Amino acid sequence: MEALHALGCEPRAEPQRPARSLRWSRESPDPCPRGVPPEVWAEDEPHVLLLLEPEEFVRGVLQLTQVRGPTCPVPWVTPESPARPHLAVIGLDAYLWSQKPSTQETQQPEHPAVTRAEVAVGWPEVEEALVRLQLWANVDVLLVASWQELSQHMCAFTKALAQRPFKQARESGAFPFCTSGRWAAGEQVARDGTGLRRAWWRQVKQFNRVSPAVADAIVSAFPSPRLLQQAYMACGTEQERLGLLADLPVKTGKGVPPRRVGPDLSRRVCLFLTTTDPDLLLDLGS
C-alpha cells in the first residue's frame, strides 16, 4: 500500500472474489490531456493478480502435470471470470526445499496422501506447469521471495497499465517519428523540421549495400523523400523513374575511379517510394 501511494495511485482494500486478489481499474482524467482522444481511456481487458500460498500452488502444479493434451484448466481460476488472471507466489523456493525428505528423520504426517503429493513436486514439475500455463492458458506466474519483490512488480505493472492509453494514442498517430521529442533511427526531429534531412539520410542508408557516400549522393540531389517523389511524378515513363538515380555521381577518395549510384539501387529506392504492394521484395535476389 505504501509503495502504491508513493507511485501516485489510490489503493483501496475491499472484499474481493477470489480472496487474496488485486484488481486494477482506471479513472478517466478530467479534463482529458490535450491531444489524447477520450476513447483511449475506455476500460480494456481487466487484470487480476491472485496471490497463492506455496502449498496451494504446489497442489495445482500436481494437477497440471497430470493433464495430457492441449487443454489446460487453471486450478485456481474460475473459467467464467472475465478478467485476465496473473498468479503470484511468495517463497516457493524455500517451501520446496523445506518439503524435501530428510534422511535423518522420519515424519508421520497427519494427511499422508496430501504430503506425499506435495513432496513429489519439485522444480522440474513447476517449470513444466509454468510452460503449460503460459502457452495453453495465457497465464503468467510471478515467483518472488519476499513482499518487497511483490510490491516492486505491482508498481511496475500499475505504471504500465496507467501509461497504456498515452502509448496507444501516440502510436496511432500518423508518422509518430516526426513529432517533437520522439526518435527515429537515433535522430531527433523537431516540429519545425530540423533533423528531417539526417533522418532521411539514415533511411536511405538502411537499404542493402548502401555506403555513406552513396546515401550522401542521393540526399544531396533530393534533400527529402517528398522532393524525390515529386521527381518521380514528373517522369514520363516507368523506365525513366526506375533509372532516375542511376547516374548520380558518388564522391570517392583520391585515386579511386569515379562511381555512380547505379541502376539496382535506383530501382529499389523507386519501388520503395512508389509501390502500393506491401509484400513486394525490393531485392532481385530475394
PDB file of C-alpha atoms in Angstrom:
ATOM      1  CA  MET A   1       0.000   0.000   0.000  1.00  0.00           C
ATOM      2  CA  GLU A   2       2.838   2.392   0.822  1.00  0.00           C
ATOM      3  CA  ALA A   3       4.571   1.634  -2.479  1.00  0.00           C
ATOM      4  CA  LEU A   4       1.380   2.327  -4.467  1.00  0.00           C
ATOM      5  CA  HIS A   5       0.748   5.563  -2.548  1.00  0.00           C
ATOM      6  CA  ALA A   6       4.301   6.663  -3.374  1.00  0.00           C
ATOM      7  CA  LEU A   7       3.566   5.927  -7.047  1.00  0.00           C
ATOM      8  CA  GLY A   8       0.575   8.273  -7.002  1.00  0.00           C
ATOM      9  CA  CYS A   9      -2.125   5.579  -7.063  1.00  0.00           C
ATOM     10  CA  GLU A  10      -5.158   5.221  -4.826  1.00  0.00           C
ATOM     11  CA  PRO A  11      -5.229   1.672  -3.422  1.00  0.00           C
ATOM     12  CA  ARG A  12      -8.386   0.535  -1.655  1.00  0.00           C
ATOM     13  CA  ALA A  13      -8.994  -2.539   0.498  1.00  0.00           C
ATOM     14  CA  GLU A  14     -12.310  -4.116  -0.480  1.00  0.00           C
ATOM     15  CA  PRO A  15     -13.858  -7.606  -0.285  1.00  0.00           C
ATOM     16  CA  GLN A  16     -12.735  -9.491  -3.376  1.00  0.00           C
ATOM     17  CA  ARG A  17     -13.612 -12.702  -5.137  1.00  0.00           C
ATOM     18  CA  PRO A  18     -11.414 -14.623  -5.308  1.00  0.00           C
ATOM     19  CA  ALA A  19      -9.798 -13.836  -1.976  1.00  0.00           C
ATOM     20  CA  ARG A  20      -6.205 -12.522  -1.775  1.00  0.00           C
ATOM     21  CA  SER A  21      -6.523 -10.913  -5.204  1.00  0.00           C
ATOM     22  CA  LEU A  22      -5.618  -7.495  -6.588  1.00  0.00           C
ATOM     23  CA  ARG A  23      -7.665  -5.766  -9.278  1.00  0.00           C
ATOM     24  CA  TRP A  24      -6.821  -2.680 -11.350  1.00  0.00           C
ATOM     25  CA  SER A  25      -9.232  -0.006 -12.562  1.00  0.00           C
ATOM     26  CA  ARG A  26      -8.541   3.201 -14.454  1.00  0.00           C
ATOM     27  CA  GLU A  27     -10.294   6.526 -13.992  1.00  0.00           C
ATOM     28  CA  SER A  28     -10.562   8.981 -16.864  1.00  0.00           C
ATOM     29  CA  PRO A  29      -8.849  12.306 -16.101  1.00  0.00           C
ATOM     30  CA  ASP A  30     -10.914  15.459 -16.122  1.00  0.00           C
ATOM     31  CA  PRO A  31     -10.082  17.341 -18.222  1.00  0.00           C
ATOM     32  CA  CYS A  32      -8.620  14.904 -20.752  1.00  0.00           C
ATOM     33  CA  PRO A  33      -4.980  15.683 -21.691  1.00  0.00           C
ATOM     34  CA  ARG A  34      -4.609  17.653 -24.902  1.00  0.00           C
ATOM     35  CA  GLY A  35      -4.012  15.503 -27.947  1.00  0.00           C
ATOM     36  CA  VAL A  36      -5.329  12.299 -26.339  1.00  0.00           C
ATOM     37  CA  PRO A  37      -8.809  11.248 -27.572  1.00  0.00           C
ATOM     38  CA  PRO A  38     -11.298  10.410 -24.795  1.00  0.00           C
ATOM     39  CA  GLU A  39     -11.983   6.911 -26.171  1.00  0.00           C
ATOM     40  CA  VAL A  40      -8.496   5.677 -25.263  1.00  0.00           C
ATOM     41  CA  TRP A  41      -9.465   5.862 -21.575  1.00  0.00           C
ATOM     42  CA  ALA A  42     -12.111   3.185 -22.018  1.00  0.00           C
ATOM     43  CA  GLU A  43     -11.531   0.164 -19.830  1.00  0.00           C
ATOM     44  CA  ASP A  44      -9.581  -2.539 -21.631  1.00  0.00           C
ATOM     45  CA  GLU A  45      -9.232  -6.165 -20.614  1.00  0.00           C
ATOM     46  CA  PRO A  46      -9.414  -6.284 -16.783  1.00  0.00           C
ATOM     47  CA  HIS A  47      -6.417  -7.732 -14.951  1.00  0.00           C
ATOM     48  CA  VAL A  48      -6.456  -9.582 -11.642  1.00  0.00           C
ATOM     49  CA  LEU A  49      -3.425 -10.760  -9.676  1.00  0.00           C
ATOM     50  CA  LEU A  50      -4.138 -13.709  -7.412  1.00  0.00           C
ATOM     51  CA  LEU A  51      -1.736 -14.347  -4.536  1.00  0.00           C
ATOM     52  CA  LEU A  52      -1.313 -18.064  -3.808  1.00  0.00           C
ATOM     53  CA  GLU A  53       0.191 -19.795  -0.813  1.00  0.00           C
ATOM     54  CA  PRO A  54       3.070 -22.141  -1.771  1.00  0.00           C
ATOM     55  CA  GLU A  55       1.100 -25.209  -0.614  1.00  0.00           C
ATOM     56  CA  GLU A  56      -1.896 -24.162  -2.720  1.00  0.00           C
ATOM     57  CA  PHE A  57       0.295 -23.556  -5.776  1.00  0.00           C
ATOM     58  CA  VAL A  58       2.047 -26.930  -5.401  1.00  0.00           C
ATOM     59  CA  ARG A  59      -1.278 -28.776  -5.304  1.00  0.00           C
ATOM     60  CA  GLY A  60      -2.307 -27.032  -8.518  1.00  0.00           C
ATOM     61  CA  VAL A  61       1.043 -27.862 -10.147  1.00  0.00           C
ATOM     62  CA  LEU A  62       0.420 -31.528  -9.387  1.00  0.00           C
ATOM     63  CA  GLN A  63      -2.933 -31.329 -11.197  1.00  0.00           C
ATOM     64  CA  LEU A  64      -1.423 -29.562 -14.204  1.00  0.00           C
ATOM     65  CA  THR A  65       1.405 -32.053 -14.668  1.00  0.00           C
ATOM     66  CA  GLN A  66      -1.087 -34.922 -14.703  1.00  0.00           C
ATOM     67  CA  VAL A  67      -3.050 -33.406 -17.601  1.00  0.00           C
ATOM     68  CA  ARG A  68      -2.095 -34.526 -21.110  1.00  0.00           C
ATOM     69  CA  GLY A  69      -3.124 -32.682 -24.247  1.00  0.00           C
ATOM     70  CA  PRO A  70      -3.607 -29.041 -25.254  1.00  0.00           C
ATOM     71  CA  THR A  71      -6.347 -28.397 -22.686  1.00  0.00           C
ATOM     72  CA  CYS A  72      -5.075 -26.671 -19.578  1.00  0.00           C
ATOM     73  CA  PRO A  73      -7.728 -25.786 -16.960  1.00  0.00           C
ATOM     74  CA  VAL A  74      -6.295 -23.403 -14.385  1.00  0.00           C
ATOM     75  CA  PRO A  75      -6.969 -24.883 -10.937  1.00  0.00           C
ATOM     76  CA  TRP A  76      -7.058 -21.554  -9.078  1.00  0.00           C
ATOM     77  CA  VAL A  77      -9.221 -19.541 -11.507  1.00  0.00           C
ATOM     78  CA  THR A  78     -12.901 -19.931 -12.345  1.00  0.00           C
ATOM     79  CA  PRO A  79     -13.478 -20.210 -16.140  1.00  0.00           C
ATOM     80  CA  GLU A  80     -16.358 -17.700 -16.098  1.00  0.00           C
ATOM     81  CA  SER A  81     -14.145 -14.904 -14.738  1.00  0.00           C
ATOM     82  CA  PRO A  82     -13.934 -12.075 -17.338  1.00  0.00           C
ATOM     83  CA  ALA A  83     -10.590 -10.788 -16.056  1.00  0.00           C
ATOM     84  CA  ARG A  84      -7.215 -11.983 -17.271  1.00  0.00           C
ATOM     85  CA  PRO A  85      -5.573 -13.758 -14.319  1.00  0.00           C
ATOM     86  CA  HIS A  86      -1.993 -13.290 -13.130  1.00  0.00           C
ATOM     87  CA  LEU A  87      -0.613 -15.512 -10.377  1.00  0.00           C
ATOM     88  CA  ALA A  88       1.935 -14.636  -7.692  1.00  0.00           C
ATOM     89  CA  VAL A  89       3.618 -16.960  -5.191  1.00  0.00           C
ATOM     90  CA  ILE A  90       5.877 -15.795  -2.364  1.00  0.00           C
ATOM     91  CA  GLY A  91       8.561 -18.114  -1.012  1.00  0.00           C
ATOM     92  CA  LEU A  92       8.050 -21.099  -3.319  1.00  0.00           C
ATOM     93  CA  ASP A  93      11.764 -21.938  -3.452  1.00  0.00           C
ATOM     94  CA  ALA A  94      12.076 -22.038   0.333  1.00  0.00           C
ATOM     95  CA  TYR A  95       8.921 -24.122   0.593  1.00  0.00           C
ATOM     96  CA  LEU A  96      10.148 -26.742  -1.899  1.00  0.00           C
ATOM     97  CA  TRP A  97      13.433 -27.040  -0.014  1.00  0.00           C
ATOM     98  CA  SER A  98      11.613 -27.483   3.298  1.00  0.00           C
ATOM     99  CA  GLN A  99       9.466 -30.277   1.845  1.00  0.00           C
ATOM    100  CA  LYS A 100      12.415 -32.428   0.753  1.00  0.00           C
ATOM    101  CA  PRO A 101      12.501 -35.689   2.752  1.00  0.00           C
ATOM    102  CA  SER A 102      15.269 -35.896   5.328  1.00  0.00           C
ATOM    103  CA  THR A 103      17.464 -38.993   5.595  1.00  0.00           C
ATOM    104  CA  GLN A 104      17.978 -38.492   9.322  1.00  0.00           C
ATOM    105  CA  GLU A 105      14.397 -38.281  10.483  1.00  0.00           C
ATOM    106  CA  THR A 106      11.112 -39.845   9.502  1.00  0.00           C
ATOM    107  CA  GLN A 107       7.939 -37.848   9.781  1.00  0.00           C
ATOM    108  CA  GLN A 108       4.464 -39.249  10.221  1.00  0.00           C
ATOM    109  CA  PRO A 109       2.174 -36.650   8.579  1.00  0.00           C
ATOM    110  CA  GLU A 110      -1.407 -36.238   9.635  1.00  0.00           C
ATOM    111  CA  HIS A 111      -2.529 -36.483   5.998  1.00  0.00           C
ATOM    112  CA  PRO A 112      -0.045 -38.817   4.249  1.00  0.00           C
ATOM    113  CA  ALA A 113      -1.648 -38.656   0.800  1.00  0.00           C
ATOM    114  CA  VAL A 114      -1.518 -34.880   0.585  1.00  0.00           C
ATOM    115  CA  THR A 115       2.042 -34.696   1.908  1.00  0.00           C
ATOM    116  CA  ARG A 116       3.326 -37.355  -0.492  1.00  0.00           C
ATOM    117  CA  ALA A 117       1.759 -35.442  -3.396  1.00  0.00           C
ATOM    118  CA  GLU A 118       3.417 -32.206  -2.323  1.00  0.00           C
ATOM    119  CA  VAL A 119       6.798 -33.855  -1.765  1.00  0.00           C
ATOM    120  CA  ALA A 120       6.609 -35.358  -5.281  1.00  0.00           C
ATOM    121  CA  VAL A 121       6.558 -31.861  -6.791  1.00  0.00           C
ATOM    122  CA  GLY A 122       9.949 -30.274  -7.473  1.00  0.00           C
ATOM    123  CA  TRP A 123      11.352 -27.649  -9.768  1.00  0.00           C
ATOM    124  CA  PRO A 124      11.041 -29.812 -12.932  1.00  0.00           C
ATOM    125  CA  GLU A 125       7.309 -30.163 -12.311  1.00  0.00           C
ATOM    126  CA  VAL A 126       6.987 -26.459 -11.504  1.00  0.00           C
ATOM    127  CA  GLU A 127       8.751 -25.474 -14.746  1.00  0.00           C
ATOM    128  CA  GLU A 128       6.520 -27.821 -16.747  1.00  0.00           C
ATOM    129  CA  ALA A 129       3.439 -26.272 -15.152  1.00  0.00           C
ATOM    130  CA  LEU A 130       4.693 -22.748 -15.892  1.00  0.00           C
ATOM    131  CA  VAL A 131       5.102 -23.606 -19.580  1.00  0.00           C
ATOM    132  CA  ARG A 132       1.626 -25.115 -19.746  1.00  0.00           C
ATOM    133  CA  LEU A 133       0.085 -22.072 -18.086  1.00  0.00           C
ATOM    134  CA  GLN A 134       1.882 -19.638 -20.386  1.00  0.00           C
ATOM    135  CA  LEU A 135       1.341 -21.443 -23.699  1.00  0.00           C
ATOM    136  CA  TRP A 136      -2.086 -23.006 -23.270  1.00  0.00           C
ATOM    137  CA  ALA A 137      -3.862 -20.806 -20.734  1.00  0.00           C
ATOM    138  CA  ASN A 138      -2.096 -17.432 -21.313  1.00  0.00           C
ATOM    139  CA  VAL A 139      -1.481 -17.118 -17.568  1.00  0.00           C
ATOM    140  CA  ASP A 140       1.823 -15.801 -16.260  1.00  0.00           C
ATOM    141  CA  VAL A 141       3.141 -16.666 -12.817  1.00  0.00           C
ATOM    142  CA  LEU A 142       5.299 -14.369 -10.694  1.00  0.00           C
ATOM    143  CA  LEU A 143       7.613 -16.192  -8.273  1.00  0.00           C
ATOM    144  CA  VAL A 144       9.115 -13.867  -5.667  1.00  0.00           C
ATOM    145  CA  ALA A 145      10.975 -14.387  -2.426  1.00  0.00           C
ATOM    146  CA  SER A 146       9.532 -11.502  -0.384  1.00  0.00           C
ATOM    147  CA  TRP A 147       6.793  -8.911  -0.142  1.00  0.00           C
ATOM    148  CA  GLN A 148       9.294  -6.277  -1.262  1.00  0.00           C
ATOM    149  CA  GLU A 149       9.753  -8.005  -4.621  1.00  0.00           C
ATOM    150  CA  LEU A 150       5.990  -8.330  -4.997  1.00  0.00           C
ATOM    151  CA  SER A 151       5.493  -4.607  -4.333  1.00  0.00           C
ATOM    152  CA  GLN A 152       8.133  -3.727  -6.938  1.00  0.00           C
ATOM    153  CA  HIS A 153       6.328  -5.848  -9.523  1.00  0.00           C
ATOM    154  CA  MET A 154       2.990  -4.312  -8.519  1.00  0.00           C
ATOM    155  CA  CYS A 155       4.303  -0.799  -9.048  1.00  0.00           C
ATOM    156  CA  ALA A 156       5.839  -1.644 -12.435  1.00  0.00           C
ATOM    157  CA  PHE A 157       2.633  -3.339 -13.624  1.00  0.00           C
ATOM    158  CA  THR A 158       0.467  -0.477 -12.369  1.00  0.00           C
ATOM    159  CA  LYS A 159       2.640   2.092 -14.114  1.00  0.00           C
ATOM    160  CA  ALA A 160       2.489   0.143 -17.386  1.00  0.00           C
ATOM    161  CA  LEU A 161      -1.305  -0.035 -17.283  1.00  0.00           C
ATOM    162  CA  ALA A 162      -1.567   3.671 -16.468  1.00  0.00           C
ATOM    163  CA  GLN A 163       0.656   4.638 -19.411  1.00  0.00           C
ATOM    164  CA  ARG A 164      -1.072   2.375 -21.930  1.00  0.00           C
ATOM    165  CA  PRO A 165      -3.639   4.994 -23.156  1.00  0.00           C
ATOM    166  CA  PHE A 166      -0.877   7.536 -23.828  1.00  0.00           C
ATOM    167  CA  LYS A 167       1.204   4.981 -25.735  1.00  0.00           C
ATOM    168  CA  GLN A 168      -1.760   3.792 -27.802  1.00  0.00           C
ATOM    169  CA  ALA A 169      -2.704   7.362 -28.737  1.00  0.00           C
ATOM    170  CA  ARG A 170       0.903   8.190 -29.580  1.00  0.00           C
ATOM    171  CA  GLU A 171       1.463   5.108 -31.726  1.00  0.00           C
ATOM    172  CA  SER A 172      -1.838   5.507 -33.593  1.00  0.00           C
ATOM    173  CA  GLY A 173      -0.915   8.983 -34.861  1.00  0.00           C
ATOM    174  CA  ALA A 174       0.370   9.494 -38.392  1.00  0.00           C
ATOM    175  CA  PHE A 175       4.168   9.490 -38.659  1.00  0.00           C
ATOM    176  CA  PRO A 176       4.855   9.399 -34.908  1.00  0.00           C
ATOM    177  CA  PHE A 177       8.599   9.579 -35.582  1.00  0.00           C
ATOM    178  CA  CYS A 178       8.212  13.205 -36.753  1.00  0.00           C
ATOM    179  CA  THR A 179       6.762  14.592 -33.523  1.00  0.00           C
ATOM    180  CA  SER A 180       8.786  16.599 -31.088  1.00  0.00           C
ATOM    181  CA  GLY A 181      10.679  14.580 -28.553  1.00  0.00           C
ATOM    182  CA  ARG A 182      10.413  11.280 -30.451  1.00  0.00           C
ATOM    183  CA  TRP A 183      13.339   9.491 -32.029  1.00  0.00           C
ATOM    184  CA  ALA A 184      13.685   7.909 -35.461  1.00  0.00           C
ATOM    185  CA  ALA A 185      16.765   5.755 -36.009  1.00  0.00           C
ATOM    186  CA  GLY A 186      18.589   7.785 -33.379  1.00  0.00           C
ATOM    187  CA  GLU A 187      17.823  11.179 -34.943  1.00  0.00           C
ATOM    188  CA  GLN A 188      15.684  13.724 -33.120  1.00  0.00           C
ATOM    189  CA  VAL A 189      13.198  15.518 -35.353  1.00  0.00           C
ATOM    190  CA  ALA A 190      11.713  18.818 -34.180  1.00  0.00           C
ATOM    191  CA  ARG A 191       8.336  20.231 -35.177  1.00  0.00           C
ATOM    192  CA  ASP A 192       9.976  22.817 -37.432  1.00  0.00           C
ATOM    193  CA  GLY A 193      11.593  20.030 -39.489  1.00  0.00           C
ATOM    194  CA  THR A 194      15.074  20.268 -38.041  1.00  0.00           C
ATOM    195  CA  GLY A 195      16.669  16.847 -38.311  1.00  0.00           C
ATOM    196  CA  LEU A 196      14.489  15.534 -41.141  1.00  0.00           C
ATOM    197  CA  ARG A 197      17.360  15.538 -43.641  1.00  0.00           C
ATOM    198  CA  ARG A 198      19.516  13.457 -41.317  1.00  0.00           C
ATOM    199  CA  ALA A 199      16.621  11.046 -40.706  1.00  0.00           C
ATOM    200  CA  TRP A 200      16.114  10.764 -44.485  1.00  0.00           C
ATOM    201  CA  TRP A 201      19.837  10.026 -44.900  1.00  0.00           C
ATOM    202  CA  ARG A 202      19.653   7.247 -42.336  1.00  0.00           C
ATOM    203  CA  GLN A 203      16.583   5.809 -44.045  1.00  0.00           C
ATOM    204  CA  VAL A 204      18.449   5.627 -47.366  1.00  0.00           C
ATOM    205  CA  LYS A 205      21.392   4.075 -45.552  1.00  0.00           C
ATOM    206  CA  GLN A 206      19.141   1.224 -44.386  1.00  0.00           C
ATOM    207  CA  PHE A 207      18.891  -0.183 -47.918  1.00  0.00           C
ATOM    208  CA  ASN A 208      21.115  -3.189 -48.529  1.00  0.00           C
ATOM    209  CA  ARG A 209      24.564  -2.476 -49.940  1.00  0.00           C
ATOM    210  CA  VAL A 210      24.383   1.307 -49.471  1.00  0.00           C
ATOM    211  CA  SER A 211      27.510   3.109 -48.266  1.00  0.00           C
ATOM    212  CA  PRO A 212      27.529   6.519 -46.557  1.00  0.00           C
ATOM    213  CA  ALA A 213      28.914   8.079 -49.755  1.00  0.00           C
ATOM    214  CA  VAL A 214      26.007   6.711 -51.822  1.00  0.00           C
ATOM    215  CA  ALA A 215      23.495   7.978 -49.255  1.00  0.00           C
ATOM    216  CA  ASP A 216      25.193  11.399 -49.393  1.00  0.00           C
ATOM    217  CA  ALA A 217      24.776  11.465 -53.176  1.00  0.00           C
ATOM    218  CA  ILE A 218      21.050  10.734 -53.047  1.00  0.00           C
ATOM    219  CA  VAL A 219      20.279  13.111 -50.177  1.00  0.00           C
ATOM    220  CA  SER A 220      22.332  15.905 -51.788  1.00  0.00           C
ATOM    221  CA  ALA A 221      20.308  15.613 -55.002  1.00  0.00           C
ATOM    222  CA  PHE A 222      16.955  15.170 -53.244  1.00  0.00           C
ATOM    223  CA  PRO A 223      17.071  16.538 -49.645  1.00  0.00           C
ATOM    224  CA  SER A 224      13.710  14.960 -48.702  1.00  0.00           C
ATOM    225  CA  PRO A 225      11.635  11.969 -49.803  1.00  0.00           C
ATOM    226  CA  ARG A 226       8.867  14.340 -50.845  1.00  0.00           C
ATOM    227  CA  LEU A 227      11.138  16.041 -53.380  1.00  0.00           C
ATOM    228  CA  LEU A 228      12.151  12.658 -54.761  1.00  0.00           C
ATOM    229  CA  GLN A 229       8.502  11.605 -55.054  1.00  0.00           C
ATOM    230  CA  GLN A 230       7.755  14.791 -56.977  1.00  0.00           C
ATOM    231  CA  ALA A 231      10.628  13.994 -59.339  1.00  0.00           C
ATOM    232  CA  TYR A 232       9.177  10.527 -59.916  1.00  0.00           C
ATOM    233  CA  MET A 233       5.777  12.036 -60.715  1.00  0.00           C
ATOM    234  CA  ALA A 234       7.413  14.311 -63.288  1.00  0.00           C
ATOM    235  CA  CYS A 235       8.940  11.362 -65.164  1.00  0.00           C
ATOM    236  CA  GLY A 236       7.169  10.343 -68.350  1.00  0.00           C
ATOM    237  CA  THR A 237       7.802   6.586 -68.320  1.00  0.00           C
ATOM    238  CA  GLU A 238       8.287   3.817 -65.796  1.00  0.00           C
ATOM    239  CA  GLN A 239      11.785   3.153 -67.139  1.00  0.00           C
ATOM    240  CA  GLU A 240      12.718   6.782 -66.545  1.00  0.00           C
ATOM    241  CA  ARG A 241      11.500   6.577 -62.940  1.00  0.00           C
ATOM    242  CA  LEU A 242      13.408   3.379 -62.216  1.00  0.00           C
ATOM    243  CA  GLY A 243      16.654   4.897 -63.535  1.00  0.00           C
ATOM    244  CA  LEU A 244      16.257   8.392 -62.096  1.00  0.00           C
ATOM    245  CA  LEU A 245      19.026   7.952 -59.508  1.00  0.00           C
ATOM    246  CA  ALA A 246      21.283   5.646 -61.500  1.00  0.00           C
ATOM    247  CA  ASP A 247      23.638   8.307 -62.890  1.00  0.00           C
ATOM    248  CA  LEU A 248      24.031  10.398 -59.731  1.00  0.00           C
ATOM    249  CA  PRO A 249      27.784  10.821 -59.065  1.00  0.00           C
ATOM    250  CA  VAL A 250      29.194   9.410 -55.830  1.00  0.00           C
ATOM    251  CA  LYS A 251      32.135  11.170 -54.219  1.00  0.00           C
ATOM    252  CA  THR A 252      35.172   8.932 -53.857  1.00  0.00           C
ATOM    253  CA  GLY A 253      38.632   9.366 -52.442  1.00  0.00           C
ATOM    254  CA  LYS A 254      41.713  10.396 -54.373  1.00  0.00           C
ATOM    255  CA  GLY A 255      42.979   7.808 -56.799  1.00  0.00           C
ATOM    256  CA  VAL A 256      39.641   5.922 -56.759  1.00  0.00           C
ATOM    257  CA  PRO A 257      37.714   5.637 -60.068  1.00  0.00           C
ATOM    258  CA  PRO A 258      34.518   7.735 -60.172  1.00  0.00           C
ATOM    259  CA  ARG A 259      31.354   5.956 -59.197  1.00  0.00           C
ATOM    260  CA  ARG A 260      27.626   6.408 -59.593  1.00  0.00           C
ATOM    261  CA  VAL A 261      24.589   5.218 -57.662  1.00  0.00           C
ATOM    262  CA  GLY A 262      23.797   2.522 -60.223  1.00  0.00           C
ATOM    263  CA  PRO A 263      20.578   1.063 -61.660  1.00  0.00           C
ATOM    264  CA  ASP A 264      19.996  -1.550 -58.933  1.00  0.00           C
ATOM    265  CA  LEU A 265      19.747   0.893 -56.026  1.00  0.00           C
ATOM    266  CA  SER A 266      17.878   3.385 -58.212  1.00  0.00           C
ATOM    267  CA  ARG A 267      15.248   0.731 -58.905  1.00  0.00           C
ATOM    268  CA  ARG A 268      14.945  -0.277 -55.243  1.00  0.00           C
ATOM    269  CA  VAL A 269      14.506   3.295 -53.994  1.00  0.00           C
ATOM    270  CA  CYS A 270      11.926   3.975 -56.690  1.00  0.00           C
ATOM    271  CA  LEU A 271       9.905   0.901 -55.792  1.00  0.00           C
ATOM    272  CA  PHE A 272      10.139   1.732 -52.102  1.00  0.00           C
ATOM    273  CA  LEU A 273       8.602   5.195 -52.627  1.00  0.00           C
ATOM    274  CA  THR A 274       6.076   4.386 -55.373  1.00  0.00           C
ATOM    275  CA  THR A 275       4.796   0.831 -54.966  1.00  0.00           C
ATOM    276  CA  THR A 276       1.390   0.037 -53.446  1.00  0.00           C
ATOM    277  CA  ASP A 277       2.211  -3.648 -52.903  1.00  0.00           C
ATOM    278  CA  PRO A 278       3.133  -4.222 -49.208  1.00  0.00           C
ATOM    279  CA  ASP A 279       4.597  -7.671 -49.997  1.00  0.00           C
ATOM    280  CA  LEU A 280       6.884  -6.549 -52.815  1.00  0.00           C
ATOM    281  CA  LEU A 281      10.534  -7.676 -52.487  1.00  0.00           C
ATOM    282  CA  LEU A 282      12.942  -4.869 -53.287  1.00  0.00           C
ATOM    283  CA  ASP A 283      15.993  -7.068 -53.831  1.00  0.00           C
ATOM    284  CA  LEU A 284      16.104  -9.040 -57.085  1.00  0.00           C
ATOM    285  CA  GLY A 285      17.984 -11.846 -55.367  1.00  0.00           C
ATOM    286  CA  SER A 286      15.385 -12.301 -52.599  1.00  0.00           C
TER     287      SER A 286
END
